[in-house]
């Protein structure tokens, strides 16, 4: 193992985990962030059930690409197997975030995908934020966290969604997972997801026959920020 | 009395009481936390109507297991008799918390139990959070705070609920009580209760025919965190 | 004028005004608090349109009991005439607070009184929080702020409400006024009013056929905290 | 260019941009503020996609009245063309603010104008806050940001609205723009717009057949604060 590289990964994962309570996305010990380095064969993830106030950089847990522990230390987040499965199937993502942020959870509990009602949504998510089907009793009682990852992947495959263009999902009856090219971006996507989840709920309150924005406006805003013709931000 | 033990109890109860306004669960002087030590025959509880800003550790009030004052000092919380009754009937709990946190109050005022709409709920509450019946005029005008405790116990007995598996309740037209094995845990349960109360309300806004999660998912999440097969957190 | 007495009044009024943005009840320069000393013939009130960040104790404006300025200085709050009318008619109150706190405003804009749905309400307001009728074109175009006070008084007289037992009101299409025996208490009543306004709205969301709590529970909670048989707080 | 004047413009624009996250109106890098000096032929605007935490006064971007860059430096906000079009058509405004504040966005996504339900609204907006029509595919795919400005101007012209009396608008499916005589005032108008957007939504929740306030009350409150007969604030 490259110690400098691992130290940097631990610091990024630590910072991203702390950003969750700071952003108001998680309470108590809920939520976890991981990062993968495929070349080095490493995943770094939050330890399970450690309070954010006392958590240290060195508490971050290191595993191989299958989730096997590579260091003696704390137990990894109980959601590790979900992260591993997402990394295995979504090859272009380098970080995964799980939270129980209240507005995203509300849609997950309602079992509904979030329609693209405006440009705030379109700036980050290219189309609806999908919601998985409910897990079966067999899936839940066998390898629950692994199957949670599998049903997310199934949802993206069946709907032919690109996880780079739709960097998040709602797990039915549970809550959101988001991802990105690095931990900071993956956390930002969790922030955006919770915000657009709240906006969408309130939009329906104010207009109960509202329609999603037209495809051309969705295209405009998404590609203003993403892809080779993006012109938002500094080059 | 063992002075060191009592001092520690007072500090824990003091810290837990201060955690209530810090967590946004209480305003003004609302809310109270107590702790019991059955072997030592002691209950420590917040004094009545003292502002959190000026409250000191030594202001905590000490009573015996029947709620009789054991020290000269401030008056105990007016809800003491409710705490005493809960300790008498729920033998495995060591701390009780009462708040008027707005989301839990909303369900209590609506007179509705909170359905288990997701895993955030299932991680802490094994099934619905029950709501008591309304107190009768006789109960309210005789020994109101004692009867509040009694109707909570009645609710758990009639529904055959285990207070360890369901660490909280809504008192009809009033608000929530939660409990736990220590003051910190009891406060955490108040935080969770308010959060899932808000999530449940918003879930129904987004989907007015939503169903609770299936029993097998409730089982999975609750027993992932509780009981002999729990695997969440560090051992 | 007694200088020491006046200085203390100004300090209390200043502190109470600053408590409004600190409590989240007002934004920008909205909101104002005043105090009356009937024996000394003095009213002290916030100046008009001064930012809270730069406001000083000496900026507080002093008037006689009819609202005539007694010192050279800043202009008083434009709502002064409402405060004067409330002091004239409600002889037992010594402080008035006006805010545009969002939850109380929502009910005022809806033109609805707030039903007593729970004990949080009953602890401070003995029955519904009334909402005035709409002001007429004559009232608005003549002496608007005076007439705002008059319609509040009319509302209490017509419904035979005691302003000590019901320490606040909603002005139709406008927002809340609260009062109390001193500025701190009057501000606390604004905090409570906004909190119960939010709780009541959410209660109706969760149960659209909810009823107010029974009279005996309203009596119990109000008189637990008020009047000669009160037993909440320290004596 | 006058260096002292430009430095002051940059400082005002910088401060106003920082006021957006501080007021809770924007998350991440969303939102932008600009100021125009017509005599000097200068516009100063926030750079595109720069985090508020690290942004410096010298990062502010300077353009001429057509939006052409006058200094080597960072790229301007991608919404610059909207600001330029608003300055061209609304001759009395000197600052423009764009946010994705959640309550204003909710009405924009719902495609509804905000009715004047109360005096909080009337104190700042003389009548409804209008919502534009949806942009056409041609408008979105050609010069999107310019056309966003055009549809705002079209909305004001068609409804014969005075941008000084109605200092903000909702762009359909997108979000709010506000303006004012200086950056501080334009930001305050964004704060007010988000607040009244939330109040209006909740007002309809509490009373689903609510009516706007009468014209005479709207007149009274608006002209109490604006125009030659205003008497709110210090002279």
Short mmCIF file of N, CA and C in Angstrom, two decimals, chain A residues 27-30 47-50 74-76 78-79 100-103 105-107 109-112 134-137 140-142 144-145 172-175 201 204-205, chain B residues 23 103 117-121 123-124 188-189 191-192 195-196 198-200 202-203 205-207 210-214 216-217 220-221 224-225 230-235:
data_model
loop_
_atom_site.label_atom_id
_atom_site.label_comp_id
_atom_site.label_asym_id
_atom_site.label_seq_id
_atom_site.Cartn_x
_atom_site.Cartn_y
_atom_site.Cartn_z
N UNK A 27 -28.32 13.13 11.29
CA UNK A 27 -28.39 13.28 12.74
C UNK A 27 -27.70 12.07 13.38
N UNK A 28 -27.29 12.23 14.61
CA UNK A 28 -26.67 11.14 15.37
C UNK A 28 -25.54 10.50 14.56
N UNK A 29 -25.53 9.18 14.38
CA UNK A 29 -24.43 8.55 13.63
C UNK A 29 -24.88 8.08 12.25
N UNK A 30 -26.05 8.56 11.81
CA UNK A 30 -26.57 8.15 10.51
C UNK A 30 -25.67 8.68 9.40
N UNK A 47 -16.24 4.26 9.78
CA UNK A 47 -16.51 3.15 10.69
C UNK A 47 -17.98 3.16 11.12
N UNK A 48 -18.47 2.04 11.63
CA UNK A 48 -19.88 1.89 12.00
C UNK A 48 -20.18 2.53 13.35
N UNK A 49 -21.20 3.35 13.39
CA UNK A 49 -21.75 3.82 14.67
C UNK A 49 -20.85 4.69 15.52
N UNK A 50 -19.85 5.35 14.93
CA UNK A 50 -18.97 6.24 15.70
C UNK A 50 -19.53 7.67 15.64
N UNK A 74 -11.33 -0.45 13.40
CA UNK A 74 -12.76 -0.43 13.66
C UNK A 74 -13.52 -1.20 12.59
N UNK A 75 -14.75 -1.59 12.93
CA UNK A 75 -15.64 -2.22 11.95
C UNK A 75 -16.11 -1.18 10.94
N UNK A 76 -16.23 -1.55 9.68
CA UNK A 76 -16.71 -0.59 8.68
C UNK A 76 -18.21 -0.35 8.83
N UNK A 78 -22.00 -0.53 8.35
CA UNK A 78 -22.79 -1.73 8.02
C UNK A 78 -23.29 -1.69 6.57
N UNK A 79 -23.22 -0.53 5.94
CA UNK A 79 -23.68 -0.41 4.55
C UNK A 79 -22.55 -0.65 3.54
N UNK A 100 -29.83 9.60 5.63
CA UNK A 100 -31.27 9.54 5.86
C UNK A 100 -31.82 10.97 5.87
N UNK A 101 -31.34 11.79 4.95
CA UNK A 101 -31.79 13.18 4.91
C UNK A 101 -33.29 13.22 4.68
N UNK A 102 -33.98 14.08 5.44
CA UNK A 102 -35.43 13.90 5.61
C UNK A 102 -36.26 14.05 4.35
N UNK A 103 -35.85 14.96 3.47
CA UNK A 103 -36.68 15.18 2.28
C UNK A 103 -36.52 14.06 1.25
N UNK A 105 -35.67 11.01 2.10
CA UNK A 105 -36.32 9.86 2.73
C UNK A 105 -37.83 9.90 2.51
N UNK A 106 -38.41 11.10 2.59
CA UNK A 106 -39.86 11.21 2.40
C UNK A 106 -40.30 10.63 1.06
N UNK A 107 -39.54 10.89 -0.01
CA UNK A 107 -39.89 10.33 -1.33
C UNK A 107 -39.61 8.83 -1.37
N UNK A 109 -39.75 6.78 1.17
CA UNK A 109 -40.81 6.13 1.94
C UNK A 109 -42.12 6.13 1.16
N UNK A 110 -42.33 7.16 0.38
CA UNK A 110 -43.54 7.24 -0.44
C UNK A 110 -43.44 6.31 -1.65
N UNK A 111 -42.22 5.80 -1.91
CA UNK A 111 -42.04 4.89 -3.04
C UNK A 111 -42.18 5.57 -4.39
N UNK A 112 -41.87 6.87 -4.42
CA UNK A 112 -42.03 7.63 -5.66
C UNK A 112 -40.69 8.16 -6.16
N UNK A 134 -39.39 -2.41 -4.04
CA UNK A 134 -39.17 -2.89 -2.68
C UNK A 134 -38.34 -4.18 -2.73
N UNK A 135 -37.46 -4.36 -1.80
CA UNK A 135 -36.73 -5.62 -1.71
C UNK A 135 -37.67 -6.74 -1.27
N UNK A 136 -37.42 -7.96 -1.74
CA UNK A 136 -38.24 -9.11 -1.34
C UNK A 136 -37.78 -9.63 0.01
N UNK A 137 -38.60 -10.49 0.59
CA UNK A 137 -38.23 -11.09 1.88
C UNK A 137 -36.93 -11.88 1.76
N UNK A 140 -33.99 -9.41 1.69
CA UNK A 140 -33.75 -8.74 2.97
C UNK A 140 -33.14 -9.70 3.98
N UNK A 141 -33.60 -10.96 3.98
CA UNK A 141 -33.14 -11.89 5.02
C UNK A 141 -31.84 -12.61 4.65
N UNK A 142 -31.42 -12.51 3.40
CA UNK A 142 -30.15 -13.15 3.04
C UNK A 142 -28.99 -12.15 3.19
N UNK A 144 -28.62 -8.57 2.96
CA UNK A 144 -29.43 -7.35 2.83
C UNK A 144 -28.68 -6.19 2.19
N UNK A 145 -27.50 -5.88 2.70
CA UNK A 145 -26.80 -4.69 2.21
C UNK A 145 -26.31 -4.89 0.77
N UNK A 172 -36.34 2.21 -1.98
CA UNK A 172 -37.74 2.16 -1.53
C UNK A 172 -37.86 1.83 -0.03
N UNK A 173 -38.58 2.70 0.69
CA UNK A 173 -38.79 2.47 2.12
C UNK A 173 -37.56 2.73 2.97
N UNK A 174 -36.51 3.22 2.37
CA UNK A 174 -35.26 3.39 3.10
C UNK A 174 -34.74 4.83 2.96
N UNK A 175 -34.01 5.13 1.88
CA UNK A 175 -33.47 6.48 1.75
C UNK A 175 -32.55 6.60 0.56
N UNK A 201 -41.77 18.37 -3.39
CA UNK A 201 -42.94 18.17 -2.51
C UNK A 201 -43.75 19.44 -2.40
N UNK A 204 -45.73 20.41 -5.55
CA UNK A 204 -47.01 19.70 -5.69
C UNK A 204 -48.06 20.25 -4.73
N UNK A 205 -47.62 20.76 -3.58
CA UNK A 205 -48.58 21.39 -2.65
C UNK A 205 -49.21 22.62 -3.28
N UNK B 23 -30.54 20.41 20.65
CA UNK B 23 -31.01 19.60 19.53
C UNK B 23 -32.24 20.19 18.85
N UNK B 103 -42.83 18.08 15.82
CA UNK B 103 -43.34 17.05 14.91
C UNK B 103 -44.01 15.90 15.67
N UNK B 117 -43.04 3.87 8.34
CA UNK B 117 -42.98 4.05 6.89
C UNK B 117 -41.59 3.79 6.31
N UNK B 118 -40.59 3.59 7.17
CA UNK B 118 -39.26 3.40 6.58
C UNK B 118 -38.26 2.88 7.58
N UNK B 119 -37.04 2.70 7.10
CA UNK B 119 -36.00 2.09 7.93
C UNK B 119 -35.47 3.04 9.00
N UNK B 120 -35.61 4.33 8.80
CA UNK B 120 -35.20 5.28 9.85
C UNK B 120 -36.02 5.02 11.10
N UNK B 121 -37.29 4.77 10.91
CA UNK B 121 -38.21 4.42 11.99
C UNK B 121 -37.81 3.06 12.58
N UNK B 123 -35.08 1.43 12.61
CA UNK B 123 -33.79 1.35 13.32
C UNK B 123 -33.94 1.57 14.83
N UNK B 124 -35.01 2.24 15.25
CA UNK B 124 -35.17 2.59 16.66
C UNK B 124 -36.47 2.10 17.27
N UNK B 188 -31.57 10.63 22.64
CA UNK B 188 -31.46 10.21 21.25
C UNK B 188 -32.79 9.68 20.73
N UNK B 189 -33.50 8.95 21.56
CA UNK B 189 -34.80 8.43 21.12
C UNK B 189 -35.81 9.56 20.89
N UNK B 191 -34.88 12.52 19.78
CA UNK B 191 -34.44 13.08 18.50
C UNK B 191 -34.98 12.25 17.34
N UNK B 192 -34.84 10.93 17.46
CA UNK B 192 -35.32 10.04 16.40
C UNK B 192 -36.83 10.16 16.25
N UNK B 195 -37.80 13.21 14.38
CA UNK B 195 -37.40 13.10 12.97
C UNK B 195 -38.35 12.19 12.19
N UNK B 196 -38.68 11.03 12.73
CA UNK B 196 -39.56 10.11 12.00
C UNK B 196 -41.00 10.64 11.97
N UNK B 198 -41.73 13.81 11.55
CA UNK B 198 -41.74 14.74 10.41
C UNK B 198 -41.71 13.98 9.09
N UNK B 199 -40.84 12.98 9.01
CA UNK B 199 -40.75 12.18 7.78
C UNK B 199 -42.09 11.53 7.44
N UNK B 200 -42.79 11.02 8.45
CA UNK B 200 -44.06 10.33 8.21
C UNK B 200 -45.12 11.29 7.69
N UNK B 202 -44.60 14.06 5.99
CA UNK B 202 -44.27 14.45 4.62
C UNK B 202 -44.45 13.28 3.66
N UNK B 203 -44.22 12.06 4.14
CA UNK B 203 -44.44 10.88 3.30
C UNK B 203 -45.90 10.82 2.86
N UNK B 205 -47.89 13.33 2.62
CA UNK B 205 -48.14 14.44 1.69
C UNK B 205 -47.79 14.02 0.26
N UNK B 206 -46.70 13.29 0.12
CA UNK B 206 -46.20 12.92 -1.20
C UNK B 206 -46.94 11.70 -1.77
N UNK B 207 -47.48 10.89 -0.89
CA UNK B 207 -48.21 9.69 -1.33
C UNK B 207 -49.31 9.41 -0.33
N UNK B 210 -49.86 5.65 0.99
CA UNK B 210 -48.65 4.91 1.33
C UNK B 210 -48.93 3.83 2.39
N UNK B 211 -48.18 2.72 2.30
CA UNK B 211 -48.29 1.64 3.29
C UNK B 211 -47.02 1.57 4.14
N UNK B 212 -47.15 1.06 5.36
CA UNK B 212 -45.95 0.83 6.17
C UNK B 212 -45.01 -0.14 5.45
N UNK B 213 -43.74 -0.14 5.84
CA UNK B 213 -42.81 -1.12 5.27
C UNK B 213 -43.21 -2.52 5.72
N UNK B 214 -42.83 -3.54 4.94
CA UNK B 214 -43.19 -4.90 5.33
C UNK B 214 -42.49 -5.33 6.62
N UNK B 216 -40.80 -7.91 7.37
CA UNK B 216 -39.44 -8.45 7.27
C UNK B 216 -38.38 -7.35 7.19
N UNK B 217 -38.75 -6.20 6.63
CA UNK B 217 -37.79 -5.08 6.58
C UNK B 217 -37.69 -4.40 7.95
N UNK B 220 -35.52 -6.70 9.98
CA UNK B 220 -34.12 -6.60 9.59
C UNK B 220 -33.46 -5.38 10.22
N UNK B 221 -34.09 -4.21 10.07
CA UNK B 221 -33.44 -2.99 10.55
C UNK B 221 -33.41 -2.91 12.07
N UNK B 224 -30.83 -5.44 13.31
CA UNK B 224 -29.48 -5.09 12.90
C UNK B 224 -28.82 -4.23 13.97
N UNK B 225 -29.65 -3.51 14.73
CA UNK B 225 -29.13 -2.58 15.75
C UNK B 225 -29.40 -3.03 17.19
N UNK B 230 -27.34 -8.22 16.76
CA UNK B 230 -27.04 -6.90 16.22
C UNK B 230 -25.64 -6.85 15.65
N UNK B 231 -25.48 -6.17 14.54
CA UNK B 231 -24.13 -6.04 13.97
C UNK B 231 -23.80 -4.61 13.58
N UNK B 232 -24.65 -3.64 13.97
CA UNK B 232 -24.38 -2.23 13.73
C UNK B 232 -23.49 -1.71 14.86
N UNK B 233 -22.57 -0.81 14.52
CA UNK B 233 -21.73 -0.19 15.54
C UNK B 233 -20.54 -1.07 15.90
N UNK B 234 -19.70 -0.58 16.83
CA UNK B 234 -18.53 -1.31 17.29
C UNK B 234 -18.94 -2.21 18.46
N UNK B 235 -18.31 -3.37 18.61
CA UNK B 235 -18.72 -4.31 19.67
C UNK B 235 -18.21 -3.87 21.04
#
